[in-house]
PDB file of C-alpha atoms in Angstrom:
ATOM      1  CA  HIS A   1      37.086 159.483  72.548  1.00 44.00           C
ATOM      2  CA  PRO A   2      38.972 157.421  75.034  1.00 52.00           C
ATOM      3  CA  PHE A   3      39.349 154.389  72.764  1.00 61.00           C
ATOM      4  CA  LEU A   4      40.135 153.651  69.216  1.00 66.00           C
ATOM      5  CA  SER A   5      37.052 153.010  67.139  1.00 76.00           C
ATOM      6  CA  PRO A   6      37.613 150.246  64.570  1.00 83.00           C
ATOM      7  CA  GLN A   7      35.067 151.718  62.181  1.00 86.00           C
ATOM      8  CA  ASP A   8      36.576 155.176  62.262  1.00 88.00           C
ATOM      9  CA  THR A   9      40.021 153.710  61.755  1.00 91.00           C
ATOM     10  CA  VAL A  10      38.825 151.604  58.837  1.00 92.00           C
ATOM     11  CA  ASP A  11      37.076 154.577  57.279  1.00 89.00           C
ATOM     12  CA  ARG A  12      40.228 156.639  57.648  1.00 89.00           C
ATOM     13  CA  LEU A  13      42.421 153.925  56.167  1.00 91.00           C
ATOM     14  CA  LEU A  14      40.104 153.402  53.209  1.00 90.00           C
ATOM     15  CA  ARG A  15      39.911 157.096  52.482  1.00 87.00           C
ATOM     16  CA  LEU A  16      43.687 157.333  52.494  1.00 89.00           C
ATOM     17  CA  HIS A  17      43.660 155.147  49.391  1.00 88.00           C
ATOM     18  CA  PHE A  18      40.541 156.172  47.495  1.00 87.00           C
ATOM     19  CA  ARG A  19      41.456 157.865  44.235  1.00 83.00           C
ATOM     20  CA  ASP A  20      38.323 159.914  43.891  1.00 80.00           C
ATOM     21  CA  GLY A  21      37.839 162.540  46.568  1.00 74.00           C
ATOM     22  CA  ARG A  22      34.103 162.014  46.368  1.00 73.00           C
ATOM     23  CA  THR A  23      34.340 158.432  47.494  1.00 73.00           C
ATOM     24  CA  ARG A  24      33.454 158.919  51.076  1.00 65.00           C
ATOM     25  CA  GLY A  25      32.254 157.509  54.289  1.00 55.00           C
ATOM     26  CA  THR A  26      28.787 158.220  55.587  1.00 50.00           C
ATOM     27  CA  GLY A  27      29.899 161.108  57.734  1.00 47.00           C
ATOM     28  CA  ALA A  28      31.056 163.224  54.810  1.00 43.00           C
ATOM     29  CA  ALA A  29      28.847 165.628  52.922  1.00 39.00           C
ATOM     30  CA  ALA A  30      27.745 164.714  49.427  1.00 39.00           C
ATOM     31  CA  GLY A  31      30.386 165.699  46.922  1.00 40.00           C
ATOM     32  CA  GLY A  32      29.783 168.562  44.538  1.00 40.00           C
ATOM     33  CA  PRO A  33      29.809 168.275  40.757  1.00 40.00           C
ATOM     34  CA  GLY A  34      32.880 168.445  38.572  1.00 39.00           C
ATOM     35  CA  ARG A  35      36.282 166.830  39.097  1.00 40.00           C
ATOM     36  CA  ALA A  36      35.874 163.582  37.267  1.00 40.00           C
ATOM     37  CA  GLY A  37      37.959 161.019  39.024  1.00 42.00           C
ATOM     38  CA  PRO A  38      39.433 157.889  37.511  1.00 45.00           C
ATOM     39  CA  CYS A  39      37.032 155.514  39.225  1.00 45.00           C
ATOM     40  CA  ARG A  40      33.886 157.466  38.672  1.00 44.00           C
ATOM     41  CA  ALA A  41      30.818 155.354  38.109  1.00 45.00           C
ATOM     42  CA  PRO A  42      28.749 156.643  35.187  1.00 48.00           C
ATOM     43  CA  ALA A  43      25.400 156.144  36.910  1.00 47.00           C
ATOM     44  CA  SER A  44      26.056 158.551  39.753  1.00 44.00           C
ATOM     45  CA  ARG A  45      26.892 161.925  38.282  1.00 49.00           C
ATOM     46  CA  ASN A  46      26.253 164.362  41.049  1.00 50.00           C
ATOM     47  CA  ARG A  47      26.020 162.092  43.973  1.00 53.00           C
ATOM     48  CA  LEU A  48      28.605 160.225  45.955  1.00 50.00           C
ATOM     49  CA  VAL A  49      30.431 157.856  43.699  1.00 50.00           C
ATOM     50  CA  LEU A  50      30.511 155.256  46.370  1.00 57.00           C
ATOM     51  CA  ALA A  51      29.762 155.556  50.010  1.00 68.00           C
ATOM     52  CA  VAL A  52      31.267 153.385  52.638  1.00 82.00           C
ATOM     53  CA  ASN A  53      28.282 153.051  54.865  1.00 86.00           C
ATOM     54  CA  ALA A  54      28.376 151.895  58.449  1.00 87.00           C
ATOM     55  CA  ASP A  55      27.608 148.298  57.558  1.00 89.00           C
ATOM     56  CA  ALA A  56      30.383 148.201  55.008  1.00 90.00           C
ATOM     57  CA  GLN A  57      32.757 149.768  57.525  1.00 91.00           C
ATOM     58  CA  LEU A  58      31.888 147.083  60.051  1.00 92.00           C
ATOM     59  CA  LEU A  59      32.338 144.405  57.442  1.00 94.00           C
ATOM     60  CA  MET A  60      35.691 145.828  56.402  1.00 94.00           C
ATOM     61  CA  ALA A  61      36.807 146.000  60.031  1.00 94.00           C
ATOM     62  CA  GLU A  62      35.880 142.345  60.409  1.00 95.00           C
ATOM     63  CA  LEU A  63      37.637 141.439  57.185  1.00 96.00           C
ATOM     64  CA  LEU A  64      40.834 143.118  58.310  1.00 96.00           C
ATOM     65  CA  LYS A  65      40.624 141.261  61.609  1.00 95.00           C
ATOM     66  CA  VAL A  66      40.228 137.962  59.792  1.00 97.00           C
ATOM     67  CA  PHE A  67      43.183 138.803  57.567  1.00 97.00           C
ATOM     68  CA  VAL A  68      45.415 139.588  60.536  1.00 97.00           C
ATOM     69  CA  ARG A  69      44.323 136.480  62.411  1.00 97.00           C
ATOM     70  CA  GLU A  70      44.797 134.302  59.378  1.00 98.00           C
ATOM     71  CA  ALA A  71      48.300 135.621  58.809  1.00 98.00           C
ATOM     72  CA  ALA A  72      49.192 135.129  62.462  1.00 97.00           C
ATOM     73  CA  ALA A  73      47.675 131.653  62.659  1.00 98.00           C
ATOM     74  CA  ARG A  74      49.327 130.423  59.486  1.00 98.00           C
ATOM     75  CA  ALA A  75      52.709 131.796  60.495  1.00 97.00           C
ATOM     76  CA  ALA A  76      52.320 130.237  63.942  1.00 97.00           C
ATOM     77  CA  ARG A  77      51.447 126.930  62.358  1.00 96.00           C
ATOM     78  CA  GLN A  78      54.516 127.164  60.153  1.00 96.00           C
ATOM     79  CA  ALA A  79      56.659 127.797  63.229  1.00 97.00           C
ATOM     80  CA  GLN A  80      55.092 124.762  64.884  1.00 96.00           C
ATOM     81  CA  ALA A  81      55.877 122.647  61.857  1.00 96.00           C
ATOM     82  CA  GLU A  82      59.484 123.733  62.185  1.00 96.00           C
ATOM     83  CA  ASP A  83      59.529 122.983  65.901  1.00 97.00           C
ATOM     84  CA  LEU A  84      60.057 126.606  66.822  1.00 97.00           C
ATOM     85  CA  ASN A  85      58.374 128.289  69.728  1.00 94.00           C
ATOM     86  CA  LYS A  86      58.680 131.748  68.260  1.00 96.00           C
ATOM     87  CA  VAL A  87      57.314 133.060  64.980  1.00 96.00           C
ATOM     88  CA  ASP A  88      59.891 135.007  63.064  1.00 94.00           C
ATOM     89  CA  ILE A  89      59.724 136.891  59.799  1.00 94.00           C
ATOM     90  CA  GLU A  90      60.853 133.780  57.917  1.00 95.00           C
ATOM     91  CA  GLN A  91      57.761 131.842  58.892  1.00 96.00           C
ATOM     92  CA  LEU A  92      55.614 134.732  57.745  1.00 96.00           C
ATOM     93  CA  GLU A  93      57.454 134.860  54.426  1.00 96.00           C
ATOM     94  CA  LYS A  94      56.799 131.193  53.825  1.00 97.00           C
ATOM     95  CA  VAL A  95      53.037 131.506  54.195  1.00 97.00           C
ATOM     96  CA  LEU A  96      52.810 134.921  52.548  1.00 97.00           C
ATOM     97  CA  PRO A  97      52.392 134.007  48.850  1.00 97.00           C
ATOM     98  CA  GLN A  98      49.432 131.694  49.453  1.00 98.00           C
ATOM     99  CA  LEU A  99      47.969 134.027  52.070  1.00 98.00           C
ATOM    100  CA  LEU A 100      47.946 136.979  49.673  1.00 97.00           C
ATOM    101  CA  LEU A 101      46.413 134.843  46.940  1.00 97.00           C
ATOM    102  CA  ASP A 102      43.581 133.896  49.274  1.00 97.00           C
ATOM    103  CA  PHE A 103      42.603 137.510  49.985  1.00 97.00           C
TER     104      PHE A 103
ATOM    105  CA  GLU B   1      64.249 160.383  63.263  1.00 33.00           C
ATOM    106  CA  ARG B   2      61.831 157.483  63.098  1.00 40.00           C
ATOM    107  CA  ARG B   3      62.039 155.168  60.170  1.00 41.00           C
ATOM    108  CA  CYS B   4      58.286 155.228  59.745  1.00 39.00           C
ATOM    109  CA  SER B   5      58.807 158.355  57.702  1.00 37.00           C
ATOM    110  CA  SER B   6      60.363 156.281  54.937  1.00 38.00           C
ATOM    111  CA  LEU B   7      57.127 154.436  54.344  1.00 41.00           C
ATOM    112  CA  GLN B   8      55.392 155.620  51.274  1.00 38.00           C
ATOM    113  CA  HIS B   9      51.988 155.900  52.782  1.00 40.00           C
ATOM    114  CA  LYS B  10      53.046 157.236  56.062  1.00 41.00           C
ATOM    115  CA  SER B  11      50.928 155.349  58.501  1.00 47.00           C
ATOM    116  CA  ALA B  12      48.337 157.748  59.708  1.00 44.00           C
ATOM    117  CA  LEU B  13      49.110 157.151  63.299  1.00 46.00           C
ATOM    118  CA  SER B  14      52.816 157.730  63.054  1.00 46.00           C
ATOM    119  CA  ALA B  15      52.202 160.876  61.043  1.00 45.00           C
ATOM    120  CA  CYS B  16      49.931 162.033  63.777  1.00 47.00           C
ATOM    121  CA  VAL B  17      51.918 160.860  66.671  1.00 47.00           C
ATOM    122  CA  THR B  18      55.497 161.670  65.787  1.00 47.00           C
ATOM    123  CA  GLY B  19      54.748 165.222  64.792  1.00 44.00           C
ATOM    124  CA  GLN B  20      53.164 166.597  67.875  1.00 43.00           C
ATOM    125  CA  LYS B  21      52.394 165.274  71.285  1.00 44.00           C
ATOM    126  CA  GLN B  22      49.900 162.511  70.784  1.00 43.00           C
ATOM    127  CA  THR B  23      47.391 163.983  73.174  1.00 45.00           C
ATOM    128  CA  ASN B  24      46.203 166.950  71.166  1.00 47.00           C
ATOM    129  CA  CYS B  25      45.722 165.183  67.873  1.00 55.00           C
ATOM    130  CA  HIS B  26      44.006 162.066  69.117  1.00 67.00           C
ATOM    131  CA  GLU B  27      40.761 161.305  67.377  1.00 76.00           C
ATOM    132  CA  SER B  28      38.644 158.214  67.560  1.00 84.00           C
ATOM    133  CA  TRP B  29      40.342 156.669  64.511  1.00 88.00           C
ATOM    134  CA  SER B  30      43.793 156.925  65.993  1.00 90.00           C
ATOM    135  CA  LEU B  31      45.410 155.443  69.049  1.00 91.00           C
ATOM    136  CA  SER B  32      44.561 156.856  72.421  1.00 91.00           C
ATOM    137  CA  PRO B  33      47.521 157.942  74.568  1.00 93.00           C
ATOM    138  CA  GLU B  34      47.315 154.687  76.519  1.00 93.00           C
ATOM    139  CA  GLU B  35      47.168 152.612  73.374  1.00 92.00           C
ATOM    140  CA  PHE B  36      50.015 154.612  71.903  1.00 94.00           C
ATOM    141  CA  GLU B  37      52.105 153.953  74.967  1.00 96.00           C
ATOM    142  CA  ILE B  38      51.536 150.202  74.629  1.00 96.00           C
ATOM    143  CA  TRP B  39      52.325 150.254  70.906  1.00 95.00           C
ATOM    144  CA  ASP B  40      55.436 152.304  71.495  1.00 95.00           C
ATOM    145  CA  ARG B  41      56.676 150.041  74.246  1.00 95.00           C
ATOM    146  CA  LEU B  42      55.823 146.607  72.835  1.00 95.00           C
ATOM    147  CA  TYR B  43      55.446 146.718  69.079  1.00 94.00           C
ATOM    148  CA  ARG B  44      57.115 149.719  67.520  1.00 94.00           C
ATOM    149  CA  ILE B  45      60.368 148.945  65.738  1.00 92.00           C
ATOM    150  CA  LYS B  46      63.086 151.193  67.039  1.00 89.00           C
ATOM    151  CA  GLU B  47      66.678 151.769  65.973  1.00 84.00           C
ATOM    152  CA  SER B  48      67.872 149.943  69.050  1.00 86.00           C
ATOM    153  CA  ASP B  49      66.011 146.778  68.102  1.00 85.00           C
ATOM    154  CA  GLY B  50      68.531 146.026  65.404  1.00 84.00           C
ATOM    155  CA  ILE B  51      65.903 144.719  63.011  1.00 85.00           C
ATOM    156  CA  LYS B  52      64.846 146.225  59.754  1.00 86.00           C
ATOM    157  CA  GLU B  53      61.394 147.459  59.149  1.00 89.00           C
ATOM    158  CA  PRO B  54      59.485 144.932  57.003  1.00 92.00           C
ATOM    159  CA  VAL B  55      57.998 146.295  53.785  1.00 91.00           C
ATOM    160  CA  LEU B  56      56.122 144.623  50.963  1.00 92.00           C
ATOM    161  CA  PRO B  57      57.546 144.723  47.448  1.00 89.00           C
ATOM    162  CA  ARG B  58      56.002 147.334  45.161  1.00 87.00           C
ATOM    163  CA  VAL B  59      54.121 146.461  42.015  1.00 86.00           C
ATOM    164  CA  GLN B  60      56.220 146.854  38.913  1.00 85.00           C
ATOM    165  CA  PHE B  61      55.308 146.072  35.332  1.00 89.00           C
ATOM    166  CA  GLU B  62      58.235 145.285  33.101  1.00 88.00           C
ATOM    167  CA  THR B  63      56.360 145.928  29.878  1.00 90.00           C
ATOM    168  CA  LEU B  64      54.220 148.888  30.892  1.00 88.00           C
ATOM    169  CA  GLU B  65      54.826 152.370  32.063  1.00 82.00           C
ATOM    170  CA  ASN B  66      54.937 152.375  35.826  1.00 77.00           C
ATOM    171  CA  LEU B  67      52.961 155.102  37.502  1.00 75.00           C
ATOM    172  CA  GLU B  68      54.424 154.779  40.938  1.00 69.00           C
ATOM    173  CA  GLU B  69      58.050 155.551  41.441  1.00 66.00           C
ATOM    174  CA  THR B  70      59.930 152.930  43.358  1.00 63.00           C
ATOM    175  CA  PRO B  71      61.395 154.373  46.500  1.00 63.00           C
ATOM    176  CA  LYS B  72      64.782 153.146  47.567  1.00 62.00           C
ATOM    177  CA  GLU B  73      64.244 151.244  50.784  1.00 57.00           C
ATOM    178  CA  GLY B  74      67.705 150.879  52.128  1.00 68.00           C
ATOM    179  CA  ALA B  75      66.898 150.564  55.798  1.00 74.00           C
ATOM    180  CA  ALA B  76      63.938 148.280  55.275  1.00 84.00           C
ATOM    181  CA  ARG B  77      63.656 144.555  54.819  1.00 88.00           C
ATOM    182  CA  GLU B  78      61.591 143.753  51.792  1.00 91.00           C
ATOM    183  CA  LEU B  79      59.450 140.686  52.355  1.00 94.00           C
ATOM    184  CA  SER B  80      60.174 138.132  49.681  1.00 94.00           C
ATOM    185  CA  LEU B  81      57.446 136.250  47.859  1.00 95.00           C
ATOM    186  CA  THR B  82      59.906 134.006  46.044  1.00 94.00           C
ATOM    187  CA  GLU B  83      62.573 133.043  48.530  1.00 94.00           C
ATOM    188  CA  TRP B  84      60.599 130.052  49.762  1.00 95.00           C
ATOM    189  CA  SER B  85      59.231 128.935  46.410  1.00 93.00           C
ATOM    190  CA  VAL B  86      60.231 125.339  47.138  1.00 90.00           C
ATOM    191  CA  TRP B  87      57.594 125.436  49.903  1.00 90.00           C
ATOM    192  CA  GLN B  88      54.846 126.461  47.507  1.00 96.00           C
ATOM    193  CA  ASN B  89      54.095 123.303  45.539  1.00 94.00           C
ATOM    194  CA  GLN B  90      51.655 122.059  48.141  1.00 94.00           C
ATOM    195  CA  PRO B  91      48.784 123.774  49.935  1.00 96.00           C
ATOM    196  CA  LEU B  92      49.950 125.164  53.251  1.00 96.00           C
ATOM    197  CA  PRO B  93      47.657 124.749  56.264  1.00 96.00           C
ATOM    198  CA  THR B  94      44.889 127.284  56.730  1.00 96.00           C
ATOM    199  CA  SER B  95      43.059 128.515  59.781  1.00 96.00           C
ATOM    200  CA  LEU B  96      39.722 130.215  59.065  1.00 95.00           C
ATOM    201  CA  VAL B  97      40.168 131.136  55.427  1.00 97.00           C
ATOM    202  CA  ASP B  98      40.342 128.388  52.820  1.00 97.00           C
ATOM    203  CA  HIS B  99      42.594 128.550  49.816  1.00 97.00           C
ATOM    204  CA  SER B 100      41.123 130.364  46.848  1.00 97.00           C
ATOM    205  CA  ASP B 101      40.958 129.078  43.283  1.00 98.00           C
ATOM    206  CA  ARG B 102      43.821 131.258  42.178  1.00 97.00           C
ATOM    207  CA  CYS B 103      45.832 130.022  45.114  1.00 98.00           C
ATOM    208  CA  HIS B 104      45.244 126.433  44.007  1.00 97.00           C
ATOM    209  CA  LEU B 105      46.223 127.404  40.458  1.00 98.00           C
ATOM    210  CA  PHE B 106      49.424 128.915  41.812  1.00 98.00           C
ATOM    211  CA  ILE B 107      50.186 125.744  43.774  1.00 97.00           C
ATOM    212  CA  ARG B 108      49.554 123.597  40.701  1.00 96.00           C
ATOM    213  CA  ALA B 109      51.807 125.801  38.595  1.00 96.00           C
ATOM    214  CA  MET B 110      54.554 125.536  41.194  1.00 96.00           C
ATOM    215  CA  GLU B 111      54.071 121.774  41.234  1.00 94.00           C
ATOM    216  CA  MET B 112      54.345 121.636  37.470  1.00 93.00           C
ATOM    217  CA  MET B 113      57.512 123.714  37.496  1.00 92.00           C
ATOM    218  CA  GLU B 114      58.984 121.434  40.095  1.00 91.00           C
ATOM    219  CA  LEU B 115      58.280 118.434  37.853  1.00 89.00           C
ATOM    220  CA  MET B 116      59.714 120.143  34.786  1.00 90.00           C
ATOM    221  CA  ARG B 117      62.756 121.456  36.588  1.00 89.00           C
ATOM    222  CA  HIS B 118      64.854 118.422  35.767  1.00 85.00           C
ATOM    223  CA  GLN B 119      63.442 117.748  32.348  1.00 84.00           C
ATOM    224  CA  GLN B 120      65.881 117.671  29.475  1.00 82.00           C
ATOM    225  CA  GLY B 121      65.261 117.650  25.758  1.00 82.00           C
ATOM    226  CA  ASP B 122      61.656 117.580  24.636  1.00 82.00           C
ATOM    227  CA  CYS B 123      59.140 119.322  26.806  1.00 88.00           C
ATOM    228  CA  SER B 124      56.487 116.944  28.119  1.00 89.00           C
ATOM    229  CA  TYR B 125      53.901 119.709  28.240  1.00 91.00           C
ATOM    230  CA  GLU B 126      54.446 120.445  24.572  1.00 91.00           C
ATOM    231  CA  GLN B 127      54.173 116.779  23.682  1.00 91.00           C
ATOM    232  CA  GLU B 128      50.982 116.488  25.655  1.00 92.00           C
ATOM    233  CA  LEU B 129      49.287 119.431  23.986  1.00 93.00           C
ATOM    234  CA  GLN B 130      50.667 119.287  20.465  1.00 92.00           C
ATOM    235  CA  PRO B 131      48.195 116.631  19.192  1.00 95.00           C
ATOM    236  CA  HIS B 132      45.289 118.867  20.175  1.00 96.00           C
ATOM    237  CA  LEU B 133      46.458 121.935  18.294  1.00 94.00           C
ATOM    238  CA  ARG B 134      44.025 123.116  15.628  1.00 93.00           C
ATOM    239  CA  MET B 135      45.593 125.674  13.394  1.00 91.00           C
ATOM    240  CA  GLU B 136      42.336 127.598  12.892  1.00 91.00           C
ATOM    241  CA  ASP B 137      42.324 128.447  16.631  1.00 92.00           C
ATOM    242  CA  VAL B 138      45.580 130.351  16.585  1.00 91.00           C
ATOM    243  CA  ASN B 139      46.854 133.520  15.069  1.00 86.00           C
ATOM    244  CA  ILE B 140      49.946 132.613  13.159  1.00 77.00           C
ATOM    245  CA  PRO B 141      52.630 135.254  13.212  1.00 75.00           C
ATOM    246  CA  GLY B 142      55.289 135.736  10.507  1.00 65.00           C
ATOM    247  CA  ASN B 143      57.130 132.479  10.735  1.00 53.00           C
ATOM    248  CA  LYS B 144      55.193 129.277  10.904  1.00 53.00           C
ATOM    249  CA  ARG B 145      57.777 127.238  12.673  1.00 53.00           C
ATOM    250  CA  ARG B 146      56.374 125.956  15.884  1.00 52.00           C
ATOM    251  CA  GLY B 147      58.271 127.193  18.879  1.00 50.00           C
ATOM    252  CA  ARG B 148      60.083 124.804  21.092  1.00 51.00           C
ATOM    253  CA  CYS B 149      59.776 124.723  24.799  1.00 50.00           C
ATOM    254  CA  SER B 150      62.906 126.542  25.781  1.00 47.00           C
ATOM    255  CA  ARG B 151      63.373 125.323  29.302  1.00 44.00           C
TER     256      ARG B 151
END
């Protein structure tokens, strides 16, 4: 693997935060029974609770890209409005509340 | 000692990369050695940079039991969501993503607070709504005195 794969990275990042160990990406084996997690969906007893399939991974990768670009663009615009040629943490802080409410 | 270790969810790449030499633990989800070199050289915050690592504030509920403990972030700079509240009573420019409904609600609330900031005596919001109050719509607690706007 010479290069970073966005989908693998996204899958890894998502799985870092899933509460139920059976919430998996497509690559993982179907989870066994038992171990009721907090986010377990009632309809899927012995299957994966929720699978992040390849399409969803791609979508999530795209979403994260859009989020990063949006944050950068809005902060840059704020710097422009202040006649600065460099975006600093202050400009990011100014756009942050509305940015987070939009996502 | 890298400061990344103070992050609660240790970023996967720093956990991978600071421990051992980055070459043997590289998988497709993590940075390649070349990418790591670029990140290390251009983007990574180091002690010598003299800037604090930015972190987001943690969720805390004043009236509920909090599940997550709040780590003391001494060396980090916590990004503030309130420091620039005077900026928030108008929609800020967007790029590709439009403002959401809750964002517009937030902006309107900030606008309203700005208008009420200098109000003295009777609350205009109370006066505006009071005529529309129907007692059968509300649950009346112990005392029946109507509360005053206390701002």
